[in-house]
Amino acid sequence: MKPFTVRLLAAAALLATPAMLSAHRMWLLPSGTVFSGTDSWVTIDAAVSNDLFFFDHQPLRLDGMKVWQPDGTPGQLQNGATGRYRSVFDVQLDKPGTWKVGTAMSGVMGSFKVDGVEKRVGGRGGPPRPGQPAPLTVADIPANATDVKLTETSSRNEVFLTAGAPTTTVFAPTGKGLEFAPVTHPDELIAGEAAKFRFLIDGKPAAGLKVTVIPGGKRYRNDENAMTLTTGGDGVVSVTWPAAGMYWLNATATDAKTTTPRATERRMSYVTTLEVLTP
């Protein structure tokens, strides 16, 4: 399969998620986020589920999963495996500082008509099943197509792991799409204290961005206990953690700043899992 097709499929699978946020959420769950020394291993679960951090729907595929070392260079994902409900893999933290693990996907999805027959661009619901053809791409749209409706999509799903003292190199923005630029280090979160996170779109502060924060363990309580927050003009949002534990954070944005010919909309999403420790 061509690399572009892989990215498109992965992006389509991931970006199908915002439409079903009320039911299914994608997430990464590390066994821990803060470690001493440089001889630690982290096991990370990756899944899409109804209840956060409970395996009940489908695995998050490892095709596009990457590891960044504290100096920003590529690291190694080890012992990866995908089962019925989740994927799982290890990362050895053999260098001091803050590591980043996750995916950064982009693609185009939409539809067009040829002789009145509608065809779809991009995959829906993940990679095709065995025997099914690969989804159409923008390059497959013929010149006589009508009713062309294309949307650019991009998504990031990341977690941060620190061995020894925290560092910040892995937070350097690329200037493309929706990005997380924390003011408070995400591996220094304490229950009862406020943390500040900045979001950027194309390298500039993302003002008025909706940010949702939900504690894990929804399966064992009636209420979701979600916090719905909005960034200020500087792109910063403040979160005060009600208790220790793992939290899922999601931000989404839509605009018309497309680069693909005939695309009219751009959808961006960001997801991370944050560990809040006791005072």
Coordinates of C-alpha atoms in Angstrom, one line a residue:
M1 CA 0.0 0.0 0.0
K2 CA 1.3 3.4 -0.9
P3 CA 2.4 5.7 2.0
F4 CA -0.1 8.4 1.0
T5 CA -2.9 5.8 1.1
V6 CA -1.8 4.7 4.6
R7 CA -1.9 8.2 5.8
L8 CA -5.2 8.9 4.3
L9 CA -6.7 5.7 5.8
A10 CA -5.4 6.4 9.2
A11 CA -6.5 10.0 9.1
A12 CA -10.0 9.0 7.9
A13 CA -10.2 6.5 10.7
L14 CA -9.1 8.9 13.3
L15 CA -11.1 11.9 12.1
A16 CA -14.2 9.8 12.0
T17 CA -13.9 10.0 15.7
P18 CA -15.1 13.7 16.3
A19 CA -18.4 12.8 14.7
M20 CA -18.9 10.0 17.3
L21 CA -17.3 11.7 20.3
S22 CA -20.4 11.2 22.4
A23 CA -20.0 7.4 22.0
H24 CA -16.4 6.5 21.0
R25 CA -13.1 8.2 21.8
M26 CA -9.6 7.3 20.8
W27 CA -6.9 7.3 23.4
L28 CA -3.4 6.3 24.5
L29 CA -2.9 5.1 28.0
P30 CA 0.7 4.9 29.4
S31 CA 1.4 2.7 32.4
G32 CA 3.0 5.8 33.9
T33 CA 4.4 9.2 32.8
V34 CA 7.1 10.2 35.3
F35 CA 10.2 8.0 36.0
S36 CA 13.5 8.3 37.7
G37 CA 16.8 7.3 36.0
T38 CA 17.1 6.1 32.5
D39 CA 16.3 2.4 32.9
S40 CA 12.5 2.5 32.8
W41 CA 10.0 0.9 30.4
V42 CA 6.6 2.2 29.7
T43 CA 3.7 0.0 28.3
I44 CA 1.1 2.0 26.3
D45 CA -2.4 0.8 25.5
A46 CA -4.0 2.3 22.3
A47 CA -7.8 1.9 21.7
V48 CA -11.1 3.5 20.7
S49 CA -13.8 2.9 23.3
N50 CA -17.1 3.9 24.8
D51 CA -15.8 4.4 28.3
L52 CA -12.4 6.1 28.6
F53 CA -9.5 3.7 29.2
F54 CA -11.7 0.6 29.1
F55 CA -11.3 -1.7 26.1
D56 CA -14.7 -2.3 24.6
H57 CA -14.8 -1.3 21.0
Q58 CA -11.7 -1.5 18.7
P59 CA -7.9 -1.1 18.8
L60 CA -6.1 2.0 17.6
R61 CA -3.8 0.7 14.9
L62 CA 0.0 1.1 15.2
D63 CA 0.7 1.9 11.6
G64 CA 1.3 5.6 12.2
M65 CA 2.5 5.4 15.8
K66 CA 5.9 7.1 16.4
V67 CA 8.3 7.7 19.3
W68 CA 10.3 11.0 19.7
Q69 CA 13.3 11.0 22.0
P70 CA 14.0 14.0 24.3
D71 CA 16.3 15.6 21.7
G72 CA 13.5 15.3 19.1
T73 CA 15.0 12.5 17.1
P74 CA 13.0 9.3 16.3
G75 CA 12.9 6.7 19.0
Q76 CA 11.9 3.0 19.0
L77 CA 8.5 1.4 19.5
Q78 CA 9.0 -2.1 20.8
N79 CA 6.9 -5.3 21.3
G80 CA 3.9 -3.9 19.4
A81 CA 0.8 -6.1 19.1
T82 CA -2.9 -5.5 18.1
G83 CA -5.7 -7.6 19.5
R84 CA -9.5 -7.5 19.2
Y85 CA -10.0 -4.5 21.4
R86 CA -6.7 -2.8 21.9
S87 CA -3.1 -2.4 20.6
V88 CA -0.2 -2.4 23.1
F89 CA 3.5 -1.6 22.8
D90 CA 6.5 -0.7 24.9
V91 CA 8.9 2.2 25.0
Q92 CA 12.3 2.1 26.8
L93 CA 13.2 5.4 28.3
D94 CA 16.9 5.1 28.0
K95 CA 17.7 8.8 27.7
P96 CA 16.9 11.5 30.3
G97 CA 14.3 14.1 29.5
T98 CA 10.7 14.2 28.1
W99 CA 9.7 11.8 25.3
K100 CA 6.7 12.1 23.0
V101 CA 4.7 9.1 21.7
G102 CA 1.8 9.3 19.3
T103 CA 0.5 9.9 15.8
A104 CA 0.2 12.9 13.5
M105 CA -2.1 12.2 10.6
S106 CA -3.5 14.2 7.7
G107 CA -5.6 13.4 4.6
V108 CA -8.6 14.4 2.5
M109 CA -12.1 13.0 2.6
G110 CA -15.4 13.8 0.9
S111 CA -17.4 12.9 -2.1
F112 CA -18.1 13.6 -5.8
K113 CA -20.5 12.5 -8.5
V114 CA -19.9 11.1 -12.0
D115 CA -22.9 10.8 -14.2
G116 CA -25.1 11.2 -11.2
V117 CA -23.5 8.4 -9.2
E118 CA -21.9 9.5 -5.9
K119 CA -18.4 8.2 -5.0
R120 CA -16.5 8.7 -1.8
V121 CA -12.9 10.0 -1.3
G122 CA -11.1 8.5 1.7
G123 CA -12.0 5.6 3.9
R124 CA -14.7 5.5 6.5
G125 CA -14.5 3.4 9.6
G126 CA -10.8 2.5 9.1
P127 CA -8.8 0.4 6.6
P128 CA -10.9 -1.7 4.1
R129 CA -11.6 -5.2 5.0
P130 CA -9.7 -8.0 3.1
G131 CA -11.0 -8.2 -0.4
Q132 CA -12.3 -4.7 -0.5
P133 CA -10.7 -2.1 -2.8
A134 CA -8.6 0.8 -1.5
P135 CA -10.6 4.0 -1.1
L136 CA -10.5 6.7 -3.8
T137 CA -8.1 9.6 -3.4
V138 CA -8.2 13.2 -4.7
A139 CA -6.1 12.0 -7.7
D140 CA -9.0 9.6 -8.6
I141 CA -11.5 12.5 -9.2
P142 CA -12.1 12.7 -12.9
A143 CA -12.3 16.0 -14.7
N144 CA -16.0 15.6 -15.4
A145 CA -16.9 15.1 -11.7
T146 CA -19.6 17.3 -10.3
D147 CA -20.8 18.0 -6.7
V148 CA -17.2 17.8 -5.4
K149 CA -17.1 18.1 -1.6
L150 CA -13.7 17.8 0.0
T151 CA -12.5 18.3 3.5
E152 CA -8.9 18.4 4.6
T153 CA -8.3 16.5 7.9
S154 CA -5.5 16.5 10.4
S155 CA -5.2 15.0 13.8
R156 CA -2.7 14.5 16.6
N157 CA -2.9 11.9 19.4
E158 CA 0.1 12.2 21.8
V159 CA 1.3 11.3 25.3
F160 CA 4.4 12.6 27.1
L161 CA 6.8 10.6 29.3
T162 CA 9.6 12.0 31.4
A163 CA 12.8 10.2 32.6
G164 CA 14.5 12.2 35.3
A165 CA 14.2 16.0 34.9
P166 CA 11.5 17.2 32.4
T167 CA 12.6 18.9 29.1
T168 CA 10.7 20.8 26.4
T169 CA 12.3 20.0 23.0
V170 CA 9.5 17.7 22.0
F171 CA 7.0 20.5 22.3
A172 CA 8.6 22.6 19.5
P173 CA 5.7 23.4 17.1
T174 CA 5.8 22.6 13.4
G175 CA 3.6 25.5 12.5
K176 CA 1.1 23.2 10.8
G177 CA -2.4 22.4 12.0
L178 CA -3.6 22.3 15.6
E179 CA -0.8 21.8 18.1
F180 CA -0.3 21.6 21.8
A181 CA 2.3 24.1 23.3
P182 CA 2.1 23.6 27.1
V183 CA 2.9 26.4 29.5
T184 CA 2.8 24.0 32.5
H185 CA 4.8 20.9 31.7
P186 CA 2.3 18.0 31.2
D187 CA 4.4 15.7 33.4
E188 CA 4.2 18.1 36.4
L189 CA 0.5 18.1 37.1
I190 CA -0.7 18.0 40.7
A191 CA -4.3 17.6 42.0
G192 CA -5.8 20.8 43.3
E193 CA -3.4 23.0 41.2
A194 CA -4.0 24.9 38.0
A195 CA -2.2 24.0 34.8
K196 CA -2.0 26.2 31.7
F197 CA -1.8 24.8 28.1
R198 CA -1.5 26.8 24.9
F199 CA -2.9 25.7 21.6
L200 CA -1.7 26.9 18.2
I201 CA -3.1 26.7 14.7
D202 CA -0.5 27.0 12.0
G203 CA 1.9 28.4 14.7
K204 CA -0.4 31.1 15.9
P205 CA -2.5 31.2 19.2
A206 CA -5.8 29.4 18.8
A207 CA -8.2 31.8 20.4
G208 CA -11.7 30.6 21.3
L209 CA -10.8 26.9 20.9
K210 CA -13.1 24.5 22.7
V211 CA -11.2 22.1 25.0
T212 CA -12.7 19.1 26.7
V213 CA -11.1 17.4 29.7
I214 CA -12.6 14.1 31.1
P215 CA -11.2 12.0 33.9
G216 CA -10.8 8.2 33.2
G217 CA -12.9 5.6 35.0
K218 CA -16.2 6.6 33.4
R219 CA -17.3 3.0 33.5
Y220 CA -17.6 3.2 37.3
R221 CA -19.6 6.4 37.7
N222 CA -22.9 7.8 36.3
D223 CA -21.6 11.2 35.3
E224 CA -19.0 11.9 32.7
N225 CA -17.6 14.8 34.9
A226 CA -16.3 16.6 31.7
M227 CA -14.8 20.0 31.9
T228 CA -15.6 22.2 28.9
L229 CA -13.1 25.0 28.6
T230 CA -12.3 27.7 26.0
T231 CA -8.9 29.2 25.2
G232 CA -8.3 33.0 25.5
G233 CA -7.0 35.3 23.0
D234 CA -3.5 34.0 23.7
G235 CA -4.5 30.4 22.9
V236 CA -4.1 29.5 26.6
V237 CA -6.6 27.4 28.6
S238 CA -6.3 26.9 32.4
V239 CA -7.3 23.6 34.0
T240 CA -7.6 23.0 37.8
W241 CA -7.4 19.2 38.5
P242 CA -10.1 18.1 40.9
A243 CA -8.3 14.8 41.8
A244 CA -5.3 12.7 40.9
G245 CA -5.6 10.2 38.0
M246 CA -5.5 9.9 34.2
Y247 CA -7.4 12.6 32.2
W248 CA -8.3 12.6 28.5
L249 CA -8.0 16.0 26.8
N250 CA -9.4 16.8 23.4
A251 CA -9.5 20.0 21.3
T252 CA -11.1 20.5 17.8
A253 CA -11.2 23.3 15.3
T254 CA -12.6 23.9 11.8
D255 CA -11.7 26.6 9.3
A256 CA -11.5 27.2 5.5
K257 CA -7.7 27.5 5.2
T258 CA -7.3 24.6 2.8
T259 CA -4.4 23.8 0.6
T260 CA -5.9 20.9 -1.4
P261 CA -7.5 22.1 -4.7
R262 CA -11.4 22.1 -4.5
A263 CA -11.3 21.4 -0.7
T264 CA -13.5 23.9 1.2
E265 CA -13.0 23.0 4.8
R266 CA -10.3 22.0 7.2
R267 CA -10.9 19.9 10.3
M268 CA -8.3 19.6 13.0
S269 CA -8.3 17.6 16.3
Y270 CA -5.8 17.1 19.1
V271 CA -5.9 14.4 21.8
T272 CA -3.6 13.7 24.8
T273 CA -3.8 11.7 28.0
L274 CA -2.4 13.5 31.1
E275 CA -1.5 12.0 34.5
V276 CA -2.3 14.1 37.5
L277 CA -0.4 13.1 40.7
T278 CA -1.3 13.6 44.4
P279 CA 0.2 16.7 46.1

